[in-house]
Coordinates of C-alpha atoms in Angstrom, one line a residue:
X1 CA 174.5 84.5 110.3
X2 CA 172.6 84.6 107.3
X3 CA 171.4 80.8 107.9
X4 CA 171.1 79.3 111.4
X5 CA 173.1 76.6 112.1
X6 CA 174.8 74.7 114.7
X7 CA 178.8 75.4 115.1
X8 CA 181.0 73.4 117.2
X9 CA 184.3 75.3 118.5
X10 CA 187.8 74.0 118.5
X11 CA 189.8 73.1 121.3
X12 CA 191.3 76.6 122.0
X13 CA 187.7 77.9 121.4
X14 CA 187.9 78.9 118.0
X15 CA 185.5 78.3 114.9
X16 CA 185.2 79.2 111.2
X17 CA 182.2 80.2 108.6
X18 CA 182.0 79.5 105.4
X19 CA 181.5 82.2 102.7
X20 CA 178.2 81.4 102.3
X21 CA 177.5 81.8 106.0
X22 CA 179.1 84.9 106.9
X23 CA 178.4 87.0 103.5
X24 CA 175.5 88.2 101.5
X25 CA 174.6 87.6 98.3
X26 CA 177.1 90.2 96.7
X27 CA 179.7 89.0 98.8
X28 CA 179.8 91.7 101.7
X29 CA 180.1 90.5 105.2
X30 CA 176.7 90.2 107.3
X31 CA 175.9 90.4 111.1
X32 CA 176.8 87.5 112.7
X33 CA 175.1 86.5 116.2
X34 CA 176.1 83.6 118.3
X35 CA 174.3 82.4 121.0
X36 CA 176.3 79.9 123.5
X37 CA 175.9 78.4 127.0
X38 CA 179.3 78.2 128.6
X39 CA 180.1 75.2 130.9
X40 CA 181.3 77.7 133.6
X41 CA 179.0 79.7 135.1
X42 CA 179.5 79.8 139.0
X43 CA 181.0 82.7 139.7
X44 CA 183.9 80.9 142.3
X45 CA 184.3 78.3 138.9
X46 CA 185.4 81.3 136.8
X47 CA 187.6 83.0 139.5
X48 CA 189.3 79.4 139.2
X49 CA 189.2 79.4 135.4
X50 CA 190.9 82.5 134.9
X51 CA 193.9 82.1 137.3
X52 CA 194.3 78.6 136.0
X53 CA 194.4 79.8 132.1
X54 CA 195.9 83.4 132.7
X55 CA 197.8 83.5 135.9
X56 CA 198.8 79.6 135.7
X57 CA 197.6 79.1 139.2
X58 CA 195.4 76.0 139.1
X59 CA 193.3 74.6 141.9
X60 CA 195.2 72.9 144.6
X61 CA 196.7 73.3 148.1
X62 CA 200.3 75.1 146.7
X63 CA 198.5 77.4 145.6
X64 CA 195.0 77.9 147.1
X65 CA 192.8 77.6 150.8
X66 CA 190.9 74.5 149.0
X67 CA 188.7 74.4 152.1
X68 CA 187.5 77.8 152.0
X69 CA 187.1 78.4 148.3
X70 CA 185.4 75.0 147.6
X71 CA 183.0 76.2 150.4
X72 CA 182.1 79.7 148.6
X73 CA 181.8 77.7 145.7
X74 CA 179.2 75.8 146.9
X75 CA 176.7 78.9 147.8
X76 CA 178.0 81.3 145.0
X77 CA 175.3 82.0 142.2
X78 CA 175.9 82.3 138.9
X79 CA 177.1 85.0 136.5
X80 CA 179.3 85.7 133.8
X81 CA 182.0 87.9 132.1
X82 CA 182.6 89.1 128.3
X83 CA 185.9 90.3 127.8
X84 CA 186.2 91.8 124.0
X85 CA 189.2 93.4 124.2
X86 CA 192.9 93.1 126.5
X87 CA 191.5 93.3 130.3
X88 CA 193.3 93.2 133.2
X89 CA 193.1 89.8 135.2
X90 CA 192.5 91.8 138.0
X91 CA 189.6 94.0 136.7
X92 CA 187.8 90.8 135.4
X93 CA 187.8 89.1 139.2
X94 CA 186.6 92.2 140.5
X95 CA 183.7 92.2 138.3
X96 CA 182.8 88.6 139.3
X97 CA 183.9 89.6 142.6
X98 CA 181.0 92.2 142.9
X99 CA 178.5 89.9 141.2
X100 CA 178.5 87.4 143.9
X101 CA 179.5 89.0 147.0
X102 CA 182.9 87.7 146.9
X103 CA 185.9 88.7 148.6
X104 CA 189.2 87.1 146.7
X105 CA 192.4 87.7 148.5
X106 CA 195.8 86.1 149.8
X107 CA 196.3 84.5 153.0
X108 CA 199.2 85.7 155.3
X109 CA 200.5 82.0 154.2
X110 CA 200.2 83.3 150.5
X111 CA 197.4 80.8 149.5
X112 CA 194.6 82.6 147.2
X113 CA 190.8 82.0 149.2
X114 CA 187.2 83.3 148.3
X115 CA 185.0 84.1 150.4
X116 CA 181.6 84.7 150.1
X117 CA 179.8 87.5 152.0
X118 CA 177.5 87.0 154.8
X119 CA 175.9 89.4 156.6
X120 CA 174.8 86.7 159.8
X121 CA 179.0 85.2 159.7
X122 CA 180.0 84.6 163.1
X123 CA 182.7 86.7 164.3
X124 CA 186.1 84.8 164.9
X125 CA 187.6 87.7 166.5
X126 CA 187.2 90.4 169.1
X127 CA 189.8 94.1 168.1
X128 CA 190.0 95.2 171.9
X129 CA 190.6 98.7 172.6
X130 CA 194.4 97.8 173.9
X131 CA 194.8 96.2 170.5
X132 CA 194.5 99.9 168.5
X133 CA 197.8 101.3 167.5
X134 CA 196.2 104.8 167.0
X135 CA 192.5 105.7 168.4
X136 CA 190.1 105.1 165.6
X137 CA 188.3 107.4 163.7
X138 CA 184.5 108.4 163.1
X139 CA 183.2 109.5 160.0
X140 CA 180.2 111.0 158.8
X141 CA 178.5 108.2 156.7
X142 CA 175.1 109.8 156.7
X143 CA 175.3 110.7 152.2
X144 CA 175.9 106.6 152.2
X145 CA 172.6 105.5 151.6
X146 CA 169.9 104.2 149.4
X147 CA 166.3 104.2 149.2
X148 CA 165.9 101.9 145.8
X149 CA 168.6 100.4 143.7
X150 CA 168.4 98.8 139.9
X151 CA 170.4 95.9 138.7
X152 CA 171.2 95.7 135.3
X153 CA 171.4 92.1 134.4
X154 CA 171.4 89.7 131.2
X155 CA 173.2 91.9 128.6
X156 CA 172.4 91.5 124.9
X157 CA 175.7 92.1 123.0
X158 CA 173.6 92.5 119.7
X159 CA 172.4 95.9 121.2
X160 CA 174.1 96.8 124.3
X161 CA 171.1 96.8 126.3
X162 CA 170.2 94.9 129.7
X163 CA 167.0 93.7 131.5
X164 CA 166.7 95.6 135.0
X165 CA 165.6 95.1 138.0
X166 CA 164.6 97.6 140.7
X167 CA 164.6 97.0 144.4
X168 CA 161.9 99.3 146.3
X169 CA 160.9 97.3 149.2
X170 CA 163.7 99.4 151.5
X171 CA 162.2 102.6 149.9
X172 CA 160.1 103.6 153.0
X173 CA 162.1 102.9 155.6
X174 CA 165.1 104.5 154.5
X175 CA 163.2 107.5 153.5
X176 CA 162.1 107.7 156.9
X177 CA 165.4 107.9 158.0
X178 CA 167.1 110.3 155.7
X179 CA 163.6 112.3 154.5
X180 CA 165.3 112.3 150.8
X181 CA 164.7 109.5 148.0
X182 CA 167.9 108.1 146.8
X183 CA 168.5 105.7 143.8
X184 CA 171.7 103.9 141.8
X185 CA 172.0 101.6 139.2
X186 CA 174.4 98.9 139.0
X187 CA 175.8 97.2 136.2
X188 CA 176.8 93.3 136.2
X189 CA 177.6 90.3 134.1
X190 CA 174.6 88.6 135.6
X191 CA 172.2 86.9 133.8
X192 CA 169.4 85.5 136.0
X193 CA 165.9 87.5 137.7
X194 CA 166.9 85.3 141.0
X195 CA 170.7 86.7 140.9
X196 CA 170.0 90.1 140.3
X197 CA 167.1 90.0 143.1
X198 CA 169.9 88.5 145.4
X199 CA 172.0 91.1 144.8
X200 CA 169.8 93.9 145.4
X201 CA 169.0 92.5 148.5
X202 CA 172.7 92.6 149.2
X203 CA 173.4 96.2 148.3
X204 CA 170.1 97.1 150.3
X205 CA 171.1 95.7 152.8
X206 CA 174.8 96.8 153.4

């Protein structure tokens, strides 16, 4: 904006410059940069948002596993989502999805659940071998690894570019393993050093 200023949206999220603001002195349109805190940030809270306001799918027991959502909710970190053009509903709850280790999915009863990954979860059921329909099937994993992974976190929509974080401390052990270094980087909507260090730790890990 070509002065700062304070600008208070309208109820559908809307908001309007003056002339003054939003154009130079020989009346061409400037660069305008807006910097916002949204009251949504928790990654389960947006899921929620966005079925409520584009799938019409608010939060109660018709339609959701309160119990289990409300309990992701609780331990999900934060992150966030900029959708600049028409997106897929389903696209933009992946992306959150992968932010926070979620898994959002239907119940055999119907009801919508998230659930947030957990490497230590207790197992609640045992496949036996007289359970299998057809003998299961091994596959060479042995190209899915890492050594090191970065995180791209915090965009700046002024410029395109993200802070990063790289996750090393797995480097020598699985180098160890698979005698070659191996590295990806990972783009997300977070926006905190703590998330994207949890969610290095995550991919590491898996």
């Amino acid at each position: 904006m070509k002065t700062s200023g304070t600008v208070t949206p309208a109820a559908d999220g809307t908001f309007t410059l003056t002339a003054a603001q939003a154009q130079d002195a020989d009346g061409d349109l400037v660069d305008i940069f807006a910097d916002f805190t949204m009251p949504i940030v928790n990654g389960v809270s947006i899921i929620k948002d966005l079925m409520k306001n584009y799938d019409g799918k608010t939060f109660i027991s018709s339609f959701w596993d309160t119990a289990e959502t409300t309990a992701a909710e609780t331990y999900c970190r934060n992150t966030s989502i900029y959708i600049d053009d028409d997106a897929a509903l389903s696209k933009c709850i992946e992306s959150i999805c992968f932010d926070c280790d979620l898994r959002f999915f239907t119940h055999d009863n119907g009801l919508y659940t998230v659930r947030l990954y957990d490497a230590a979860r207790t197992p609640v059921m045992t496949i036996r071998t007289d359970d299998y329909l057809t003998a299961p099937e091994i596959q060479n994993s042995g190209s899915e690894y890492l050594t090191s992974c970065i995180i791209k976190y915090r965009k700046s929509l002024d410029n395109d570019k993200y802070r990063t974080y790289e996750e090393t401390s797995y480097a020598a052990a699985a180098y160890a393993i698979y005698k070659k270094y191996k590295s990806k980087t990972f783009e997300t909507g977070l926006y905190e050093l703590t998330a994207a260090q949890e969610k290095a730790t995550t991919l590491m890990d898996y």
